[in-house]
Coordinates of C-alpha atoms and ligand atoms in Angstrom, one line a residue:
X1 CA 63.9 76.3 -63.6
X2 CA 61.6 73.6 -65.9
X3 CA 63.8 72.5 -68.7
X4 CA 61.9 73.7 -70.8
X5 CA 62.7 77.3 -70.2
X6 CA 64.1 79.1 -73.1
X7 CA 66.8 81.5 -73.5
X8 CA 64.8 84.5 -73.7
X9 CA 62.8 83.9 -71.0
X10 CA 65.3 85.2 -69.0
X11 CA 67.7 86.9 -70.8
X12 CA 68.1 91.1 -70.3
X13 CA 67.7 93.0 -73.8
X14 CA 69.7 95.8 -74.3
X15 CA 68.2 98.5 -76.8
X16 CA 70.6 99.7 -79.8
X17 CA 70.6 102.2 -81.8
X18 CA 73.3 102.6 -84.2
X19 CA 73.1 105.9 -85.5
X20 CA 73.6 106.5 -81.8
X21 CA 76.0 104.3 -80.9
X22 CA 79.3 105.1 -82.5
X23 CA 80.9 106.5 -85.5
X24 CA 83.6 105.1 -86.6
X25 CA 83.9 106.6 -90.1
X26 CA 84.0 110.4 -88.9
X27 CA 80.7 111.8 -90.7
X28 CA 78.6 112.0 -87.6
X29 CA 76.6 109.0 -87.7
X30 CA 76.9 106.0 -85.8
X31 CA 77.6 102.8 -87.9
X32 CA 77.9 99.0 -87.3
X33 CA 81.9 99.1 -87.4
X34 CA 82.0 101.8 -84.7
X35 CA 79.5 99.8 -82.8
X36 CA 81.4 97.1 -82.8
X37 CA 84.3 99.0 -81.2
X38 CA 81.5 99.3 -78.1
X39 CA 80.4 95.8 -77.5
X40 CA 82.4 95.3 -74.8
X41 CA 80.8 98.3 -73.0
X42 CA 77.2 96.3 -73.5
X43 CA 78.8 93.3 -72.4
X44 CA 80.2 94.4 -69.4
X45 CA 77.1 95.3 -68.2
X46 CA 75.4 91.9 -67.9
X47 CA 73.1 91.8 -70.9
X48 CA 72.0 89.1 -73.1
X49 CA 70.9 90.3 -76.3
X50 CA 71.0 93.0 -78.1
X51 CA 67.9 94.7 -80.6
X52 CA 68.8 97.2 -82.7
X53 CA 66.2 99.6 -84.2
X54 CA 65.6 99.1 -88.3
X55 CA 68.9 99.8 -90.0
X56 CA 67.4 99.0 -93.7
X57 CA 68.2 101.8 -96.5
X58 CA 65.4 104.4 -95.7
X59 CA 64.6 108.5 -96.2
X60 CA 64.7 108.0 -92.6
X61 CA 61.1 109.9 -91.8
X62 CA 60.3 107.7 -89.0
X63 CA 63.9 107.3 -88.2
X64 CA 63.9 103.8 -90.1
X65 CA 60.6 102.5 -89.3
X66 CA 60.0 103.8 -93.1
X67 CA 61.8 100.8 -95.4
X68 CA 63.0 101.4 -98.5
X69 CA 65.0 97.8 -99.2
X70 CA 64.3 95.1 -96.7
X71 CA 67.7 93.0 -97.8
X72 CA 70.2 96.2 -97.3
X73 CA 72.0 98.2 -94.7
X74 CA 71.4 102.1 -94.5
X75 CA 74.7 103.6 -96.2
X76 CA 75.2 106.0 -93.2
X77 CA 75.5 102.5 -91.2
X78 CA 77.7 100.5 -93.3
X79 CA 77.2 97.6 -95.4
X80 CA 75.9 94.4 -95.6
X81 CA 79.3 93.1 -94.6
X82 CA 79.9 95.4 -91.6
X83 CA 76.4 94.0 -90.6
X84 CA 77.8 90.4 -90.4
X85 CA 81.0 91.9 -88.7
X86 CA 78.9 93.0 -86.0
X87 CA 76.7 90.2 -85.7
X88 CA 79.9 87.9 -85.6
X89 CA 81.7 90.1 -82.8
X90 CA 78.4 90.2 -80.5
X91 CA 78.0 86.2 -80.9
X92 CA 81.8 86.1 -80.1
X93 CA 80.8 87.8 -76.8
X94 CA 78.2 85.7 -76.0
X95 CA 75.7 87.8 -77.4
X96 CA 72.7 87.6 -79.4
X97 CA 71.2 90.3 -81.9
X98 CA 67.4 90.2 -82.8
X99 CA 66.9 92.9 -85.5
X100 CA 63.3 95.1 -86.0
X101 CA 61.2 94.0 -89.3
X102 CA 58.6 96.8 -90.2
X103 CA 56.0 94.3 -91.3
X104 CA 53.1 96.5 -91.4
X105 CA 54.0 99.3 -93.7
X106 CA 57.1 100.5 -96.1
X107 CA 58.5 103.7 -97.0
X108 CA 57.1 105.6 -99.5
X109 CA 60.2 105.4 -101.3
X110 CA 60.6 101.5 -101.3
X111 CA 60.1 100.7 -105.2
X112 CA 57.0 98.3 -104.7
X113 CA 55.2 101.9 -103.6
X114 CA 57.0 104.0 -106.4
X115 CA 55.7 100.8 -108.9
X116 CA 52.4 101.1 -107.3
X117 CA 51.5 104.7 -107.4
X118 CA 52.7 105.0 -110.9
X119 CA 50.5 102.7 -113.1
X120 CA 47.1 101.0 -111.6
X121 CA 48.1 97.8 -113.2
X122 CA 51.2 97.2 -111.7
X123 CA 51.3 93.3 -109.8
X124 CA 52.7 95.9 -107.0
X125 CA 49.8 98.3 -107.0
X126 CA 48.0 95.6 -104.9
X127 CA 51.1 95.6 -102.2
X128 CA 49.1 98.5 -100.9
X129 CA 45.8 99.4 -99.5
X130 CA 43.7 101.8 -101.6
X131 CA 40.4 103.5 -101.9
X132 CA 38.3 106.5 -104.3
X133 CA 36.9 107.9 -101.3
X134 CA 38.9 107.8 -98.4
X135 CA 36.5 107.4 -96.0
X136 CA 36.5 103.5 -95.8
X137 CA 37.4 101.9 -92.3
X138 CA 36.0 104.9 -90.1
X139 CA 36.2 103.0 -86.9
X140 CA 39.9 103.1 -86.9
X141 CA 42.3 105.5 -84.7
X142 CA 44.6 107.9 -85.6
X143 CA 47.7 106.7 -84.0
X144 CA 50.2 109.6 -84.9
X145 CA 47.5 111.9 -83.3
X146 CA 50.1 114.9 -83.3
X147 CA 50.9 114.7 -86.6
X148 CA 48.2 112.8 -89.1
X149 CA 44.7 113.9 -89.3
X150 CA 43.3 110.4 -91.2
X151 CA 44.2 107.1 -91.7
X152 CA 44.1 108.2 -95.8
X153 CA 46.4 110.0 -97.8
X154 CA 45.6 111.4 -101.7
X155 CA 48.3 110.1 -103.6
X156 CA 48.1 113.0 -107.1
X157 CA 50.3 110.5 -108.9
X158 CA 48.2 107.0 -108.0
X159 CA 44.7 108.8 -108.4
X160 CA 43.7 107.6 -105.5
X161 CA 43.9 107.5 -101.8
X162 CA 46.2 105.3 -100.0
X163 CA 46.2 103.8 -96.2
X164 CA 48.3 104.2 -93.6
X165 CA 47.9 103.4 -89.7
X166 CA 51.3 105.9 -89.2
X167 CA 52.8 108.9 -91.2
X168 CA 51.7 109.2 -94.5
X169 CA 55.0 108.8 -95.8
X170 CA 54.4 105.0 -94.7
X171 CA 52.0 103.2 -96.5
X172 CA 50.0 99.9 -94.8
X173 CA 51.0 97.4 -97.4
X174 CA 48.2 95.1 -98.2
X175 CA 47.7 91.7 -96.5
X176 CA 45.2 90.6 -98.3
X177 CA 47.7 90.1 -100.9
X178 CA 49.6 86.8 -100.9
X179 CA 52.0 88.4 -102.6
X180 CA 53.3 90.3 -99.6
X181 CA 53.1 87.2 -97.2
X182 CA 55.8 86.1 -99.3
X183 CA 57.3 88.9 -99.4
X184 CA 57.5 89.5 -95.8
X185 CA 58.6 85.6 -95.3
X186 CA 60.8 85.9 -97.7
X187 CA 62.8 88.7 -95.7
X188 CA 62.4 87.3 -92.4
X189 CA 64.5 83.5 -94.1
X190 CA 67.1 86.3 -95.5
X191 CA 68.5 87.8 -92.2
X192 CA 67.6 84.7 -90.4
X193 CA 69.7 83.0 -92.6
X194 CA 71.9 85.7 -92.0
X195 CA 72.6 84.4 -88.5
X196 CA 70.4 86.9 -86.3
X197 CA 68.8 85.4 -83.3
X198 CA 64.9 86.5 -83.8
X199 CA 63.2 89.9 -84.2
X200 CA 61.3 92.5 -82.9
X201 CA 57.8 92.5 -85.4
X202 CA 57.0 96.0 -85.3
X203 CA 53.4 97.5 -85.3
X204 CA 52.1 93.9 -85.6
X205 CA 47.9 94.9 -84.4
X206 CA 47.5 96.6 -87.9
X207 CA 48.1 94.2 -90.3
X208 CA 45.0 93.8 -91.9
X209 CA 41.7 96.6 -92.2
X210 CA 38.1 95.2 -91.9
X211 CA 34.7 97.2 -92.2
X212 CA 32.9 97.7 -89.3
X213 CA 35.8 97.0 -87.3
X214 CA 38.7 99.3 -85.5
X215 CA 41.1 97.6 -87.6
X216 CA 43.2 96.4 -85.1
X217 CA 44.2 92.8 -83.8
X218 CA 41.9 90.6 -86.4
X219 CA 41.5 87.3 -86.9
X220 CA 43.1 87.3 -90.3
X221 CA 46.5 89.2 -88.9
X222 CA 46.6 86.5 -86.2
X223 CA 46.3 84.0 -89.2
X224 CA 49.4 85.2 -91.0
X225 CA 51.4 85.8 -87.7
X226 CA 50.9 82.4 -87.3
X227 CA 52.5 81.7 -90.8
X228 CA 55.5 83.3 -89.5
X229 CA 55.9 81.4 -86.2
X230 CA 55.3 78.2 -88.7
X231 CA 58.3 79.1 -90.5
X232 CA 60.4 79.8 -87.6
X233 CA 59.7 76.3 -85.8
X234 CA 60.6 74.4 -88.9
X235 CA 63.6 76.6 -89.6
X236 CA 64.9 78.5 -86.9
X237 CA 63.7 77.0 -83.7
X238 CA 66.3 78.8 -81.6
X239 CA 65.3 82.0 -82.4
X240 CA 62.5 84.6 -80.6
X241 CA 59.9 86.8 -82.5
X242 CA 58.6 89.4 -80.3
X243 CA 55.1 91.6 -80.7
X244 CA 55.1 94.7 -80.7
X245 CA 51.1 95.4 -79.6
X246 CA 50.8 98.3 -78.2
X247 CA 47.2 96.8 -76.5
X248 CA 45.6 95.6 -72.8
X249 CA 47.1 92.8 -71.5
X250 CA 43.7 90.7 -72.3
X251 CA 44.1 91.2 -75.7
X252 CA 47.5 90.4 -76.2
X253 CA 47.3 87.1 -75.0
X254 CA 46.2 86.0 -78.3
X255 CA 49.3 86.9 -79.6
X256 CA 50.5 84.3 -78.1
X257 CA 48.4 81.7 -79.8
X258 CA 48.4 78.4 -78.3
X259 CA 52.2 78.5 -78.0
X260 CA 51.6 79.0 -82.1
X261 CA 52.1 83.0 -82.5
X262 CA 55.1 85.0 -80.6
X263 CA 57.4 83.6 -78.3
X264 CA 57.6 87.4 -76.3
X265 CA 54.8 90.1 -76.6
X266 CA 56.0 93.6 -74.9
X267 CA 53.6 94.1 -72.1
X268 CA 52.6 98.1 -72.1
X269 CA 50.7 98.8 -69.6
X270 CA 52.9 98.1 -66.6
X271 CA 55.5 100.5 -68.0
X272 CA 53.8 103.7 -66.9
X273 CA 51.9 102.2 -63.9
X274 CA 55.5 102.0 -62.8
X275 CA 56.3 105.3 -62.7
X276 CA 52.6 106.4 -61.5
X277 CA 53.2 104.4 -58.5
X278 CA 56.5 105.8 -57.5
X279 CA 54.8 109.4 -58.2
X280 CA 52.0 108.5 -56.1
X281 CA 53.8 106.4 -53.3
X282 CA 51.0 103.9 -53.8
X283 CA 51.5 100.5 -55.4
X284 CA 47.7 99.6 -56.5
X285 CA 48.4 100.7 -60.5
X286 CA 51.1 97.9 -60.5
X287 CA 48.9 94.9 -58.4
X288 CA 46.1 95.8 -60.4
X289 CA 47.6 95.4 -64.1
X290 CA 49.4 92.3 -62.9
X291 CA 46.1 91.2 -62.4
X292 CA 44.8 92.0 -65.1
X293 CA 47.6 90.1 -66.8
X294 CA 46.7 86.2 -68.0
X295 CA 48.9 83.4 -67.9
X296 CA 50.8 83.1 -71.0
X297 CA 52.0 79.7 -72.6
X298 CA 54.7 77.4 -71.4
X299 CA 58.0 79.0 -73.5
X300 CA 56.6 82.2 -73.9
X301 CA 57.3 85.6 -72.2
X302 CA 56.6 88.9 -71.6
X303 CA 59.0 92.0 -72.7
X304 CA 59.0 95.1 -69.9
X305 CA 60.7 98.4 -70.3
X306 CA 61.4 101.3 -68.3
X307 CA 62.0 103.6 -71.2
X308 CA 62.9 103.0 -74.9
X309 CA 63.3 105.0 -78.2
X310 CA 59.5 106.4 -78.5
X311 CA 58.0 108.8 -76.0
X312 CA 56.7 107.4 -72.9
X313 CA 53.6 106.3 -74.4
X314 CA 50.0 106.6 -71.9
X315 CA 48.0 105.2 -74.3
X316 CA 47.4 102.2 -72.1
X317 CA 46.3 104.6 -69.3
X318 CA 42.9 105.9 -68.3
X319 CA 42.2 109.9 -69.5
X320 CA 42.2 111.5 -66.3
X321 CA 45.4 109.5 -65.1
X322 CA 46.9 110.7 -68.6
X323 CA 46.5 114.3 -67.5
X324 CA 48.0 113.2 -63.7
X325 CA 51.0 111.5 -65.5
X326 CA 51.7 115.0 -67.6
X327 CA 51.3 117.3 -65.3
X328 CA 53.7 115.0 -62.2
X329 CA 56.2 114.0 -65.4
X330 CA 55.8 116.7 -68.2
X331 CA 55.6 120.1 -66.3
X332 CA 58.0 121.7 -68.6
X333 CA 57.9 123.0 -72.5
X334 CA 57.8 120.4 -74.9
X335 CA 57.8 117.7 -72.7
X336 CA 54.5 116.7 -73.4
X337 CA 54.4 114.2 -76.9
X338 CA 51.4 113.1 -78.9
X339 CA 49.8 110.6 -76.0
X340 CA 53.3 110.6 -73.9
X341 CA 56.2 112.2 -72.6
X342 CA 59.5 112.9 -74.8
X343 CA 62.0 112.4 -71.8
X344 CA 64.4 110.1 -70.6
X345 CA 64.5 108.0 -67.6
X346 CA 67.0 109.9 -65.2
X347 CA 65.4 113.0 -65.8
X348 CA 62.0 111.7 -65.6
X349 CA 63.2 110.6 -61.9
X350 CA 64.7 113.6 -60.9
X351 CA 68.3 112.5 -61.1
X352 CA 67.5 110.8 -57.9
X353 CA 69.9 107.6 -57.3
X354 CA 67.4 106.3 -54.7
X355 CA 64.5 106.7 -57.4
X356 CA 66.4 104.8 -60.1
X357 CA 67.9 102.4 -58.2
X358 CA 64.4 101.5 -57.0
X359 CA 62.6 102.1 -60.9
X360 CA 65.6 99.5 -62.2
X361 CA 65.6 97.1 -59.0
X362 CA 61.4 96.9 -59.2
X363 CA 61.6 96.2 -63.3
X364 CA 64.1 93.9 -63.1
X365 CA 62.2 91.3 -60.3
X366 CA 58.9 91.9 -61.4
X367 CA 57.8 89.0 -64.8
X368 CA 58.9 89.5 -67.7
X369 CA 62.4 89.8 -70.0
X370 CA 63.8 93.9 -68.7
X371 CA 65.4 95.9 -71.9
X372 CA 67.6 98.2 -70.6
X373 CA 67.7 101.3 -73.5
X374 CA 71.2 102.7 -74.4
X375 CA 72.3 105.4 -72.5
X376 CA 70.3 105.2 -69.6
X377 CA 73.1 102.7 -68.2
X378 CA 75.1 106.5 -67.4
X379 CA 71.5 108.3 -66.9
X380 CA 71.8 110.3 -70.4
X381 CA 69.5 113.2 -70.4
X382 CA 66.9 114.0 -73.0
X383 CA 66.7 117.5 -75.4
X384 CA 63.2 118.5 -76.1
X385 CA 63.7 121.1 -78.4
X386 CA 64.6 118.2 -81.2
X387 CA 62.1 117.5 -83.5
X388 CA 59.6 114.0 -82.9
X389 CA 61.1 111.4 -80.6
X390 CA 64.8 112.5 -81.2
X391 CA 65.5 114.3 -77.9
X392 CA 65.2 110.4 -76.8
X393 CA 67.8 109.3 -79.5
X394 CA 70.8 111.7 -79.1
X395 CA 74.8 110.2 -79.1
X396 CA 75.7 108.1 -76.5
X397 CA 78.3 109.9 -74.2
X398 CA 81.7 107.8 -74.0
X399 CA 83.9 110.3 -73.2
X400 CA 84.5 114.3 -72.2
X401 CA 86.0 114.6 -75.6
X402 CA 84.5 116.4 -78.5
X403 CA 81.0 114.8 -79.2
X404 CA 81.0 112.5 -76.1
X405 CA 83.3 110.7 -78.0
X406 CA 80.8 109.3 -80.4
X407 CA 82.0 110.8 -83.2
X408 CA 84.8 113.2 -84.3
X409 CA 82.9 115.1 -87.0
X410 CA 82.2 119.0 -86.6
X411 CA 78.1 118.1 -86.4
X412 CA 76.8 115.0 -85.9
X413 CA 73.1 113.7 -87.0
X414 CA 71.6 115.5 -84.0
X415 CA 74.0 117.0 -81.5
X416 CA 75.0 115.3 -78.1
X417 CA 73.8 116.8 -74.9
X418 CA 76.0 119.5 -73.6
X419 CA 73.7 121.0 -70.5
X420 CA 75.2 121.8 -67.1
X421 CA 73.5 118.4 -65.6
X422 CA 73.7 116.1 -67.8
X423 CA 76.4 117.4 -71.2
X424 CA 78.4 114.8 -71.9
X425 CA 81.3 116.3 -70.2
X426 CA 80.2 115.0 -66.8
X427 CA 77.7 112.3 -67.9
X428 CA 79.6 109.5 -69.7
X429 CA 81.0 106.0 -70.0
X430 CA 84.1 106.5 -68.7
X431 CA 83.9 109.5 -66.1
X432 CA 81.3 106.7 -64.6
X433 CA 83.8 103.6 -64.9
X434 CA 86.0 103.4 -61.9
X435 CA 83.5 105.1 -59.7
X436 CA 81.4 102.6 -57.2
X437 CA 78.7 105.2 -57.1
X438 CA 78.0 106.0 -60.7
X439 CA 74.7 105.0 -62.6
X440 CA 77.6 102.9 -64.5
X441 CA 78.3 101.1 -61.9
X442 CA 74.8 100.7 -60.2
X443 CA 73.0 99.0 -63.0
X444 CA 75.8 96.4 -63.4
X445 CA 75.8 96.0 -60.1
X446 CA 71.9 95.0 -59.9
X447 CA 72.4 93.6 -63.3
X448 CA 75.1 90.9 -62.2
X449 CA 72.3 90.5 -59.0
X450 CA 69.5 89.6 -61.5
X451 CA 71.7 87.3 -62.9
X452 CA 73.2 85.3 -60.1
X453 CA 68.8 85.1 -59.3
X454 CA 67.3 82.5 -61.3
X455 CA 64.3 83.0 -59.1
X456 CA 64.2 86.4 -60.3
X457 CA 64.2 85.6 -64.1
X458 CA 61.7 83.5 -64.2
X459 CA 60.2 82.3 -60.9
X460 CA 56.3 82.5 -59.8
X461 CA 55.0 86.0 -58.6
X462 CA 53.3 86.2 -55.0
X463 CA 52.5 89.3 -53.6
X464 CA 53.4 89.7 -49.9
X465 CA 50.2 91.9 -47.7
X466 CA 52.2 94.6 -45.9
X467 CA 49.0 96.7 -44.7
X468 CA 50.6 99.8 -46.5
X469 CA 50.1 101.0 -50.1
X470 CA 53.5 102.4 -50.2
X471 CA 55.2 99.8 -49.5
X472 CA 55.2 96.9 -52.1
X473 CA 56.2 93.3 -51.7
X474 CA 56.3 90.3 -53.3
X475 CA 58.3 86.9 -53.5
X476 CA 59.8 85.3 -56.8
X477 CA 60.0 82.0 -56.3
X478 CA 61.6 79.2 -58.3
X479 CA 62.2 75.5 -57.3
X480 CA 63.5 75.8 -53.6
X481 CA 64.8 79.3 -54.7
X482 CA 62.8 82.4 -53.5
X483 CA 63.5 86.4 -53.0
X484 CA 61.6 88.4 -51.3
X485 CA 61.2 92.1 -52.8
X486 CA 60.8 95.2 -50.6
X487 CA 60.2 98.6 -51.8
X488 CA 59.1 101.8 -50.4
X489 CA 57.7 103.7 -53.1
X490 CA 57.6 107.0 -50.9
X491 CA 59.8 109.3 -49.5
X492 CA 59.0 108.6 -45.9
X493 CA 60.6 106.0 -43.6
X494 CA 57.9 102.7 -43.8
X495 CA 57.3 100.4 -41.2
X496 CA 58.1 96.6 -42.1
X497 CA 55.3 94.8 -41.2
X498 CA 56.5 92.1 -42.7
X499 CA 57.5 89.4 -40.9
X500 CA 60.5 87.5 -41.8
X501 CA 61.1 84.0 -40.5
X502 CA 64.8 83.7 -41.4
X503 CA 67.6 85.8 -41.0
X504 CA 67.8 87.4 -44.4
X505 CA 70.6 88.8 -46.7
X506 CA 69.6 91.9 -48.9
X507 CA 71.4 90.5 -52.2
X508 CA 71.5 94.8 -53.2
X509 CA 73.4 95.9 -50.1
X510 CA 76.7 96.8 -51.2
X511 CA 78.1 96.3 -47.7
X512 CA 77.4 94.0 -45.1
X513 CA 74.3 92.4 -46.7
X514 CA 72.5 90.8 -43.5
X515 CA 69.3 92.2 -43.5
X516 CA 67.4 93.0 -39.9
X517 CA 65.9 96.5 -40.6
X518 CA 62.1 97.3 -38.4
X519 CA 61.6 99.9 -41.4
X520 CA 62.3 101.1 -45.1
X521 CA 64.4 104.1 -45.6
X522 CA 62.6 106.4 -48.8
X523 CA 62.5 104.8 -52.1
X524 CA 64.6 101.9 -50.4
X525 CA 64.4 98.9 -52.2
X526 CA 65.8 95.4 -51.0
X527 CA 66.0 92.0 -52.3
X528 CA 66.3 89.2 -50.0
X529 CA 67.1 85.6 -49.7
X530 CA 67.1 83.0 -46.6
X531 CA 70.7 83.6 -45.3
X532 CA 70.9 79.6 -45.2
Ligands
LIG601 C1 56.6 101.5 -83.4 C2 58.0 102.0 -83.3 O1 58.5 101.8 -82.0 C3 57.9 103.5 -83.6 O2 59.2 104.1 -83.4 C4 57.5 103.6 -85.0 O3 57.3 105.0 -85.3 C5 56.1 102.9 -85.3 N1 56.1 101.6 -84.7 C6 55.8 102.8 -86.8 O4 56.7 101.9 -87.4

């Protein structure tokens, strides 16, 4: 690896979220102190980092994404002080934390708005973004398509309307202003000074609004994104800032600047083209975007996900293979969300071991730095009938006690599955610990394999021609390190007409790993390295 390779480059993230996590104070939602009590649980299964979704004092309408106070915990969390307690404990373990700042809107609640909507000639009534008419900016989506039907919202006590690229409980605050640069710097040097290790920039595309334009990744966002990274290379060159741009792979690369903008971007698009090509035992959706995918600058990295706390968004696929996607993965009532899917990742493959060991063993050699999202370590199931995205977001199942053991409260914030297949009473942490065939044990076990790989973290992508569109394969190659990938995405046996020149050892067999097999077994996947 060049020595210029940085930590997140080939690190695995694991997502957190805390009101999920664990409660330690009894009143059914997860806080910082009773995470704490879990790190060793992330830890032990081979992760690097840890993000945690927004845990700033908020009404909670978009589950946090809606600020109130950028320089506070949420009470139901903790405090400032079990914050630190919890950053302390993870960097004890050799973990890092990168936090989520909501840069592109606040709550409705957050002060600057309440200042703003209440008297026109307020220095904050210029935080935000508003208009007589409403009908400014016509050109620009409606991203919370379920939900919003404009981008405007009349605001009785401002007299006017206001903007707002999500719910309209979340005003856009107002670039323009240099007022809120500095406000928005001025929160990033507070938790950064606070000892976190980067952050997660969410919604970064919608920064600014321009006539005549869909709004979405100007020139003049990219200028102030590149204020950010300034401060961050003079102050806090360790640390990552990661895009969250929700866009085509061509148009993220400007995200990354010249090396000048974020060190990670999440990369979208693959994430479904994952799952379409496993449906469709055909591997083109996944060559295709990969070539579609530039070359990024030296330090900088993509960010690739299986599942995380939203719904399966397909808003980076085409219309007609939306409706494929929902009809293969969201057959049943509810299933279907806004452009996505509200389900989880085991259900979404079938509770199938072969399936997820192949989904998990395929994201975690192809580019880019893997999240894995809480809970799907012990393939949690999803509950539909919760309102938005929180059938995705339920308490993570420790135990076969009351709650999962997550919590010992009579109701928690949203109850914890309790379904034949997967209720916490056979789907959790510890059922899954001593036993070599649990999800548990199957993701730390390709995990630690990831890791022991360096070729696999970071190494050049070459695919392999093997005359069949079901069966993929490619080689990851780093220095005089190389693996050689193998996956049959369908469920028939494949012929390997691949040849291999060495004798081979499959670095995922669990017994004997010399590899000689003349075909792949259904949804087998294998990654091999020269026996020498
Ligand atoms: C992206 C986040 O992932 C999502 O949960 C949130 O609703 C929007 N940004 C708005 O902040």
């Amino acid at each position: 690896m060049s020595e210029q390779t940085r930590w997140y480059q080939n690190a695995v993230f694991y997502e957190m979220y805390i009101r999920a996590f664990c409660d330690s104070s009894g009143d059914g939602n997860g806080d910082f102190r009773g995470a704490i009590s879990k790190l060793d649980h992330v830890k032990s299964l081979g992760v690097d980092c840890i993000w945690i979704l927004p845990m700033y004092p908020s009404p909670l309408k978009d589950d946090g994404y809606d600020v109130a106070d950028y320089y506070d915990i949420h009470p139901d969390y903790g405090s400032l002080d079990d914050f630190k307690a919890f950053l302390d404990a993870a960097h004890q373990r050799g973990l890092r934390v990168v936090i989520d700042l909501v840069m592109n809107h606040t709550s409705d609640q957050h002060p600057w708005f309440q200042a703003a909507r209440k008297d026109r000639n307020s220095p904050y009534r210029d935080y935000y973004v508003w208009s007589d008419t409403g009908t400014e900016y016509a050109d620009t989506r409606i991203i919370f398509l379920d939900v919003e039907e404009s981008n405007w919202t009349y605001d009785p006590e401002a007299g006017q309307y206001f903007w707002h690229r999500f719910y309209s409980s979340q005003p856009d605050l107002n670039y323009d202003n240099p007022a809120v640069h500095e406000e928005m710097l001025k929160a990033v040097r507070f938790w950064m000074d606070m000892g976190i290790d980067g952050f997660r920039a969410d919604a970064v595309p919608y920064l600014y609004e321009r006539e005549g334009t869909n709004c979405e990744n100007l020139p003049e966002t990219h200028g102030f994104l590149k204020k950010v990274r300034r401060l961050m290379d003079e102050q806090y060159p360790d640390a990552v800032v990661i895009a969250e741009a929700n866009q085509w792979p061509e148009d993220l690369l400007p995200y990354f600047g010249d090396g000048d903008e974020f060190h990670v971007c999440f990369h979208f698009p693959i994430m479904p083209r994952l799952y379409q090509a496993l449906k469709a035992g055909d591997k083109t959706p996944i060559i295709e975007i990969l070539a579609r995918t530039p070359e990024i600058p030296a330090g900088a990295q993509w960010m690739t996900f299986l599942r995380n706390h939203d719904e399966l968004t397909l808003e980076m696929v085409a219309p007609e293979v939306r409706e494929w996607m929902w009809q293969e993965y969201a057959p049943g009532p509810r299933q279907k969300q806004n452009l996505g899917i509200r389900r989880r990742l085991t259900p979404l493959l079938d509770n199938d071991k072969r399936k997820y060991r192949l989904m998990n063993g395929m994201f975690l050699s192809l580019p880019g730095t893997p999240i894995v999202y809480y809970g799907d370590e012990i393939g949690m199931g999803d509950n539909v009938w919760l309102p938005d995205r929180h059938g995705c977001r339920t308490p993570m199942h420790w135990t076969s006690a009351k709650n999962g053991g997550f919590s010992t409260a009579d109701k928690t914030y949203f109850p914890a599955h309790t379904d034949a297949v997967y209720g916490y009473q056979h789907v959790n942490v510890a059922a899954q610990e001593g036993d070599a065939d649990s999800y548990l044990s199957l993701t730390r076990r390709l995990l630690s394999a990831r890791r022991a790989q360096p070729a696999l973290q970071n190494g050049e992508l070459a695919w392999v021609d093997t005359g069949s569109k079901a069966l993929l394969a490619y080689t990851r190659t780093a220095g005089q390190e190389q693996v050689l990938v193998l996956i049959n995405l369908s469920d028939q046996p494949q012929a390997l007409n691949v040849s291999l020149s060495e004798e081979m050892i499959d670095l995922l067999s669990d017994g004997d790993q010399s590899f000689a097999a003349a075909s792949l077994e259904p949804y087998a996947i294998h990654w091999l390295k020269s026996a020498g």
